[in-house]
PDB file of C-alpha atoms in Angstrom:
ATOM      1  CA  MET A   1     114.983   8.263 -85.947  1.00 68.00           C
ATOM      2  CA  ASP A   2     113.818  11.857 -86.325  1.00 88.00           C
ATOM      3  CA  ILE A   3     113.832  13.307 -82.835  1.00 90.00           C
ATOM      4  CA  THR A   4     111.287  15.924 -83.850  1.00 93.00           C
ATOM      5  CA  ASP A   5     108.555  13.436 -84.816  1.00 93.00           C
ATOM      6  CA  ASP A   6     106.702  13.723 -81.491  1.00 92.00           C
ATOM      7  CA  MET A   7     107.258  17.455 -80.992  1.00 96.00           C
ATOM      8  CA  THR A   8     104.499  20.031 -80.976  1.00 97.00           C
ATOM      9  CA  ALA A   9     104.225  22.548 -83.795  1.00 97.00           C
ATOM     10  CA  THR A  10     105.985  25.228 -81.738  1.00 98.00           C
ATOM     11  CA  GLY A  11     108.655  22.742 -80.672  1.00 97.00           C
ATOM     12  CA  LYS A  12     109.389  21.884 -84.322  1.00 97.00           C
ATOM     13  CA  GLU A  13     109.537  25.581 -85.133  1.00 98.00           C
ATOM     14  CA  GLU A  14     112.084  26.319 -82.388  1.00 98.00           C
ATOM     15  CA  TRP A  15     114.107  23.222 -83.317  1.00 97.00           C
ATOM     16  CA  ALA A  16     114.235  24.336 -86.969  1.00 97.00           C
ATOM     17  CA  ARG A  17     115.370  27.798 -85.909  1.00 97.00           C
ATOM     18  CA  MET A  18     118.062  26.228 -83.706  1.00 97.00           C
ATOM     19  CA  ILE A  19     119.460  24.066 -86.522  1.00 96.00           C
ATOM     20  CA  ALA A  20     119.316  27.006 -88.976  1.00 96.00           C
ATOM     21  CA  GLY A  21     121.470  29.189 -86.725  1.00 97.00           C
ATOM     22  CA  GLU A  22     118.666  31.579 -85.804  1.00 98.00           C
ATOM     23  CA  VAL A  23     117.739  32.762 -82.328  1.00 98.00           C
ATOM     24  CA  TYR A  24     115.604  30.052 -80.707  1.00 98.00           C
ATOM     25  CA  GLN A  25     113.903  29.290 -77.375  1.00 98.00           C
ATOM     26  CA  ASP A  26     116.303  26.937 -75.621  1.00 97.00           C
ATOM     27  CA  THR A  27     113.831  26.479 -72.752  1.00 97.00           C
ATOM     28  CA  HIS A  28     111.023  25.156 -74.943  1.00 98.00           C
ATOM     29  CA  PRO A  29     109.550  21.979 -73.332  1.00 98.00           C
ATOM     30  CA  ASP A  30     110.221  19.890 -76.428  1.00 98.00           C
ATOM     31  CA  ILE A  31     113.892  20.862 -76.460  1.00 98.00           C
ATOM     32  CA  ASP A  32     114.059  20.157 -72.749  1.00 97.00           C
ATOM     33  CA  ALA A  33     112.617  16.680 -73.421  1.00 97.00           C
ATOM     34  CA  ALA A  34     115.278  16.036 -76.073  1.00 97.00           C
ATOM     35  CA  ARG A  35     117.905  17.170 -73.579  1.00 97.00           C
ATOM     36  CA  LEU A  36     116.586  14.721 -70.956  1.00 97.00           C
ATOM     37  CA  ARG A  37     116.684  11.885 -73.511  1.00 97.00           C
ATOM     38  CA  SER A  38     120.349  12.634 -74.121  1.00 98.00           C
ATOM     39  CA  GLU A  39     121.134  12.773 -70.413  1.00 98.00           C
ATOM     40  CA  ARG A  40     119.448   9.414 -69.796  1.00 98.00           C
ATOM     41  CA  LEU A  41     121.507   7.776 -72.550  1.00 97.00           C
ATOM     42  CA  PHE A  42     124.923   9.290 -71.709  1.00 97.00           C
ATOM     43  CA  THR A  43     124.405   8.583 -68.008  1.00 97.00           C
ATOM     44  CA  GLU A  44     123.771   4.927 -68.845  1.00 96.00           C
ATOM     45  CA  TYR A  45     126.793   4.901 -71.132  1.00 97.00           C
ATOM     46  CA  ASN A  46     129.117   6.287 -68.476  1.00 96.00           C
ATOM     47  CA  ARG A  47     127.817   3.912 -65.833  1.00 95.00           C
ATOM     48  CA  LEU A  48     128.537   0.806 -67.899  1.00 92.00           C
ATOM     49  CA  GLY A  49     132.305   1.319 -67.966  1.00 77.00           C
ATOM     50  CA  TYR A  50     134.977  -0.317 -70.121  1.00 80.00           C
ATOM     51  CA  ASP A  51     133.886  -3.930 -69.597  1.00 86.00           C
ATOM     52  CA  HIS A  52     130.622  -3.569 -71.569  1.00 90.00           C
ATOM     53  CA  PRO A  53     131.836  -2.397 -75.000  1.00 89.00           C
ATOM     54  CA  GLU A  54     128.947  -3.849 -77.028  1.00 92.00           C
ATOM     55  CA  GLN A  55     126.320  -2.189 -74.841  1.00 94.00           C
ATOM     56  CA  GLN A  56     128.233   1.087 -74.947  1.00 94.00           C
ATOM     57  CA  GLN A  57     128.320   1.025 -78.743  1.00 94.00           C
ATOM     58  CA  ARG A  58     124.588   0.358 -78.843  1.00 96.00           C
ATOM     59  CA  ILE A  59     123.955   3.401 -76.681  1.00 97.00           C
ATOM     60  CA  LEU A  60     126.261   5.607 -78.765  1.00 96.00           C
ATOM     61  CA  ARG A  61     124.401   4.620 -81.943  1.00 96.00           C
ATOM     62  CA  GLU A  62     121.114   5.487 -80.297  1.00 96.00           C
ATOM     63  CA  LEU A  63     122.413   8.738 -78.830  1.00 97.00           C
ATOM     64  CA  LEU A  64     124.440  10.180 -81.703  1.00 98.00           C
ATOM     65  CA  GLN A  65     123.707  10.925 -85.338  1.00 97.00           C
ATOM     66  CA  HIS A  66     126.617   8.880 -86.607  1.00 97.00           C
ATOM     67  CA  VAL A  67     129.435   6.871 -85.042  1.00 97.00           C
ATOM     68  CA  GLY A  68     132.230   5.332 -87.160  1.00 97.00           C
ATOM     69  CA  ASP A  69     134.301   2.238 -86.464  1.00 96.00           C
ATOM     70  CA  GLY A  70     136.898   2.089 -83.729  1.00 95.00           C
ATOM     71  CA  VAL A  71     135.530   4.987 -81.710  1.00 96.00           C
ATOM     72  CA  VAL A  72     136.559   5.217 -78.042  1.00 95.00           C
ATOM     73  CA  ILE A  73     134.800   7.636 -75.712  1.00 97.00           C
ATOM     74  CA  LYS A  74     135.933   7.662 -72.085  1.00 96.00           C
ATOM     75  CA  PRO A  75     133.659   8.620 -69.165  1.00 95.00           C
ATOM     76  CA  ASN A  76     132.300  10.971 -68.110  1.00 95.00           C
ATOM     77  CA  PHE A  77     131.060  11.961 -71.570  1.00 97.00           C
ATOM     78  CA  ARG A  78     128.234  14.501 -71.720  1.00 98.00           C
ATOM     79  CA  CYS A  79     126.338  16.124 -74.551  1.00 98.00           C
ATOM     80  CA  GLU A  80     123.401  18.464 -74.938  1.00 98.00           C
ATOM     81  CA  LEU A  81     121.215  16.570 -77.464  1.00 98.00           C
ATOM     82  CA  GLY A  82     123.477  13.922 -79.042  1.00 97.00           C
ATOM     83  CA  CYS A  83     121.473  13.661 -82.251  1.00 97.00           C
ATOM     84  CA  ASN A  84     123.452  16.497 -83.882  1.00 98.00           C
ATOM     85  CA  ILE A  85     126.880  14.873 -83.287  1.00 98.00           C
ATOM     86  CA  SER A  86     128.590  12.963 -86.098  1.00 98.00           C
ATOM     87  CA  ILE A  87     131.854  11.114 -85.323  1.00 98.00           C
ATOM     88  CA  GLY A  88     134.141   9.482 -87.892  1.00 98.00           C
ATOM     89  CA  SER A  89     136.245   6.341 -87.491  1.00 98.00           C
ATOM     90  CA  ASN A  90     139.190   5.723 -85.139  1.00 98.00           C
ATOM     91  CA  VAL A  91     138.326   8.703 -82.948  1.00 98.00           C
ATOM     92  CA  HIS A  92     139.550   8.803 -79.319  1.00 98.00           C
ATOM     93  CA  ILE A  93     137.715  11.118 -76.895  1.00 98.00           C
ATOM     94  CA  ASN A  94     139.360  11.157 -73.491  1.00 98.00           C
ATOM     95  CA  TYR A  95     137.848  11.735 -70.035  1.00 97.00           C
ATOM     96  CA  ASP A  96     135.250  14.415 -69.212  1.00 98.00           C
ATOM     97  CA  CYS A  97     134.430  15.688 -72.670  1.00 98.00           C
ATOM     98  CA  ALA A  98     131.334  17.930 -72.975  1.00 98.00           C
ATOM     99  CA  ILE A  99     129.655  18.694 -76.323  1.00 98.00           C
ATOM    100  CA  LEU A 100     126.806  21.195 -76.611  1.00 98.00           C
ATOM    101  CA  ASP A 101     125.417  20.139 -79.991  1.00 98.00           C
ATOM    102  CA  ASN A 102     122.489  22.498 -80.515  1.00 98.00           C
ATOM    103  CA  ALA A 103     124.028  22.926 -83.976  1.00 98.00           C
ATOM    104  CA  PRO A 104     125.724  20.111 -85.892  1.00 98.00           C
ATOM    105  CA  VAL A 105     129.076  19.049 -84.449  1.00 98.00           C
ATOM    106  CA  THR A 106     131.158  16.959 -86.854  1.00 98.00           C
ATOM    107  CA  LEU A 107     134.390  15.100 -86.032  1.00 98.00           C
ATOM    108  CA  GLY A 108     136.364  13.564 -88.878  1.00 98.00           C
ATOM    109  CA  ASP A 109     138.433  10.356 -88.829  1.00 98.00           C
ATOM    110  CA  ASN A 110     141.413   9.846 -86.488  1.00 98.00           C
ATOM    111  CA  VAL A 111     140.544  12.795 -84.255  1.00 98.00           C
ATOM    112  CA  TRP A 112     142.117  12.854 -80.767  1.00 98.00           C
ATOM    113  CA  ILE A 113     140.470  14.785 -77.977  1.00 98.00           C
ATOM    114  CA  ALA A 114     142.326  15.096 -74.677  1.00 98.00           C
ATOM    115  CA  PRO A 115     140.692  15.230 -71.207  1.00 98.00           C
ATOM    116  CA  LYS A 116     138.236  17.995 -70.256  1.00 98.00           C
ATOM    117  CA  VAL A 117     137.690  19.360 -73.747  1.00 98.00           C
ATOM    118  CA  GLY A 118     134.493  21.336 -74.455  1.00 98.00           C
ATOM    119  CA  LEU A 119     132.854  21.793 -77.870  1.00 98.00           C
ATOM    120  CA  PHE A 120     130.218  24.482 -77.373  1.00 98.00           C
ATOM    121  CA  ALA A 121     128.128  25.107 -80.480  1.00 98.00           C
ATOM    122  CA  THR A 122     125.493  27.194 -78.680  1.00 97.00           C
ATOM    123  CA  ASN A 123     125.577  30.582 -76.963  1.00 96.00           C
ATOM    124  CA  HIS A 124     123.137  32.516 -74.790  1.00 97.00           C
ATOM    125  CA  ALA A 125     121.822  35.943 -75.822  1.00 97.00           C
ATOM    126  CA  LEU A 126     123.801  38.957 -74.576  1.00 97.00           C
ATOM    127  CA  ASP A 127     120.669  40.918 -73.665  1.00 98.00           C
ATOM    128  CA  MET A 128     119.755  39.994 -70.102  1.00 98.00           C
ATOM    129  CA  LYS A 129     115.988  39.790 -70.556  1.00 98.00           C
ATOM    130  CA  GLU A 130     116.353  37.640 -73.685  1.00 98.00           C
ATOM    131  CA  ARG A 131     118.935  35.466 -71.971  1.00 98.00           C
ATOM    132  CA  ILE A 132     116.886  34.672 -68.830  1.00 97.00           C
ATOM    133  CA  ASN A 133     113.902  33.893 -71.063  1.00 97.00           C
ATOM    134  CA  GLY A 134     115.773  31.242 -73.014  1.00 97.00           C
ATOM    135  CA  ALA A 135     117.112  33.031 -76.103  1.00 98.00           C
ATOM    136  CA  CYS A 136     120.094  31.196 -77.647  1.00 98.00           C
ATOM    137  CA  ARG A 137     121.822  30.915 -81.011  1.00 98.00           C
ATOM    138  CA  ALA A 138     123.848  27.915 -82.202  1.00 98.00           C
ATOM    139  CA  ARG A 139     126.425  27.562 -84.990  1.00 98.00           C
ATOM    140  CA  PRO A 140     128.119  24.386 -86.294  1.00 98.00           C
ATOM    141  CA  ILE A 141     131.534  23.086 -85.269  1.00 98.00           C
ATOM    142  CA  GLU A 142     133.668  21.024 -87.690  1.00 98.00           C
ATOM    143  CA  ILE A 143     136.794  19.160 -86.616  1.00 98.00           C
ATOM    144  CA  GLY A 144     138.807  17.831 -89.587  1.00 98.00           C
ATOM    145  CA  ASP A 145     140.542  14.477 -89.996  1.00 98.00           C
ATOM    146  CA  GLY A 146     143.533  13.848 -87.772  1.00 98.00           C
ATOM    147  CA  VAL A 147     143.045  16.870 -85.511  1.00 98.00           C
ATOM    148  CA  TRP A 148     144.438  16.731 -81.962  1.00 98.00           C
ATOM    149  CA  LEU A 149     142.809  18.936 -79.312  1.00 98.00           C
ATOM    150  CA  GLY A 150     144.934  19.226 -76.142  1.00 98.00           C
ATOM    151  CA  GLY A 151     143.598  19.090 -72.589  1.00 98.00           C
ATOM    152  CA  HIS A 152     141.073  21.710 -71.474  1.00 98.00           C
ATOM    153  CA  VAL A 153     140.638  23.105 -75.019  1.00 98.00           C
ATOM    154  CA  ILE A 154     137.385  24.983 -75.688  1.00 98.00           C
ATOM    155  CA  VAL A 155     135.974  25.225 -79.244  1.00 98.00           C
ATOM    156  CA  LEU A 156     133.149  27.712 -79.804  1.00 98.00           C
ATOM    157  CA  GLY A 157     130.331  27.628 -82.354  1.00 98.00           C
ATOM    158  CA  GLY A 158     130.976  28.584 -85.952  1.00 98.00           C
ATOM    159  CA  VAL A 159     134.553  27.198 -85.920  1.00 98.00           C
ATOM    160  CA  ARG A 160     136.183  24.846 -88.409  1.00 98.00           C
ATOM    161  CA  ILE A 161     139.557  23.260 -87.542  1.00 98.00           C
ATOM    162  CA  GLY A 162     141.373  21.993 -90.599  1.00 98.00           C
ATOM    163  CA  SER A 163     142.680  18.451 -90.988  1.00 98.00           C
ATOM    164  CA  GLY A 164     145.968  17.581 -89.323  1.00 98.00           C
ATOM    165  CA  SER A 165     146.038  20.570 -86.991  1.00 98.00           C
ATOM    166  CA  VAL A 166     146.940  20.625 -83.285  1.00 98.00           C
ATOM    167  CA  VAL A 167     145.398  22.931 -80.692  1.00 98.00           C
ATOM    168  CA  GLY A 168     147.534  23.395 -77.554  1.00 98.00           C
ATOM    169  CA  ALA A 169     146.241  22.669 -74.058  1.00 98.00           C
ATOM    170  CA  GLY A 170     144.045  25.306 -72.467  1.00 98.00           C
ATOM    171  CA  SER A 171     143.336  27.159 -75.714  1.00 98.00           C
ATOM    172  CA  VAL A 172     140.005  28.765 -76.589  1.00 98.00           C
ATOM    173  CA  VAL A 173     139.239  28.495 -80.300  1.00 98.00           C
ATOM    174  CA  THR A 174     137.012  31.335 -81.474  1.00 98.00           C
ATOM    175  CA  ARG A 175     137.848  31.367 -85.199  1.00 98.00           C
ATOM    176  CA  ASP A 176     138.782  28.910 -87.947  1.00 98.00           C
ATOM    177  CA  ILE A 177     142.159  27.123 -87.861  1.00 98.00           C
ATOM    178  CA  PRO A 178     143.667  26.098 -91.230  1.00 98.00           C
ATOM    179  CA  GLU A 179     144.946  22.619 -92.041  1.00 98.00           C
ATOM    180  CA  ASN A 180     148.261  21.388 -90.636  1.00 98.00           C
ATOM    181  CA  ALA A 181     148.722  24.201 -88.136  1.00 98.00           C
ATOM    182  CA  VAL A 182     149.588  24.518 -84.459  1.00 98.00           C
ATOM    183  CA  ALA A 183     147.350  26.990 -82.616  1.00 98.00           C
ATOM    184  CA  VAL A 184     147.563  28.057 -78.970  1.00 98.00           C
ATOM    185  CA  GLY A 185     146.211  30.728 -76.648  1.00 98.00           C
ATOM    186  CA  ASN A 186     143.030  32.570 -75.718  1.00 97.00           C
ATOM    187  CA  PRO A 187     141.886  33.324 -78.318  1.00 98.00           C
ATOM    188  CA  ALA A 188     143.819  30.607 -80.144  1.00 98.00           C
ATOM    189  CA  ARG A 189     146.216  31.839 -82.821  1.00 98.00           C
ATOM    190  CA  VAL A 190     148.335  29.909 -85.317  1.00 98.00           C
ATOM    191  CA  ILE A 191     151.967  29.898 -84.220  1.00 98.00           C
ATOM    192  CA  LYS A 192     153.446  27.504 -86.800  1.00 97.00           C
ATOM    193  CA  ARG A 193     152.631  25.276 -89.707  1.00 97.00           C
ATOM    194  CA  ILE A 194     153.225  21.488 -89.548  1.00 97.00           C
ATOM    195  CA  ASP A 195     155.516  20.391 -92.406  1.00 95.00           C
ATOM    196  CA  GLU A 196     158.034  17.687 -93.250  1.00 94.00           C
ATOM    197  CA  SER A 197     160.487  19.140 -90.710  1.00 94.00           C
ATOM    198  CA  GLU A 198     158.287  17.811 -87.892  1.00 95.00           C
ATOM    199  CA  LYS A 199     158.918  14.178 -88.868  1.00 95.00           C
ATOM    200  CA  THR A 200     161.139  12.283 -86.425  1.00 95.00           C
ATOM    201  CA  GLY A 201     161.782   9.124 -88.444  1.00 96.00           C
ATOM    202  CA  TYR A 202     159.387   7.174 -86.245  1.00 96.00           C
ATOM    203  CA  MET A 203     157.391   5.623 -89.102  1.00 94.00           C
ATOM    204  CA  GLU A 204     160.527   4.434 -90.870  1.00 95.00           C
ATOM    205  CA  ARG A 205     161.928   2.905 -87.674  1.00 94.00           C
ATOM    206  CA  ILE A 206     158.685   1.097 -86.844  1.00 94.00           C
ATOM    207  CA  GLY A 207     158.271  -0.044 -90.447  1.00 95.00           C
ATOM    208  CA  ALA A 208     161.790  -1.480 -90.545  1.00 94.00           C
ATOM    209  CA  ARG A 209     161.292  -3.200 -87.179  1.00 94.00           C
ATOM    210  CA  ASP A 210     158.002  -4.773 -88.182  1.00 91.00           C
ATOM    211  CA  ALA A 211     159.403  -5.960 -91.510  1.00 91.00           C
ATOM    212  CA  THR A 212     161.878  -8.172 -89.624  1.00 86.00           C
ATOM    213  CA  VAL A 213     159.292  -9.801 -87.352  1.00 72.00           C
TER     214      VAL A 213
END
């Protein structure tokens, strides 16, 4: 479904500017209507709880652009528009995640998101008059395969986090993080690379145990 099908000409124009990363009118009635659609769906999703998995999956597929297999999203999940979020397979999003997806937000496979994480693709104008009259600009967020975001992490628009990386709890990510790195702080900075020395022998132990069962 194309969410812009029923928009007015000016609504489609502002939506196109939003997706293109240009300054757009966030308070346009058509964008407000899309926001209300999202809120209705994620409110229903959160209310259902864990004992209605099939209904929850139906709602996620209506709300989001793409949802892979084995995706778990704990309540209370919230998003701005939903239709610009793409989630890969085997992704676990813990409690109280908020995603402002005025630009595309893409999560790869096997991503782990801890409680109270925020992915904020949009930003208000710095000029006061523009800001109070709805001026915003949004930039994409891309989270690579196997990334782990710790509790209370914030990721801002225009950021790409490379596959296999870990962002420490409470960090604010304002710039790209390379693959297989540990980043912490505000703003988040890479403090180490993840290499073979991080292995604990866990996989070998579990593999040997399971081979005897």
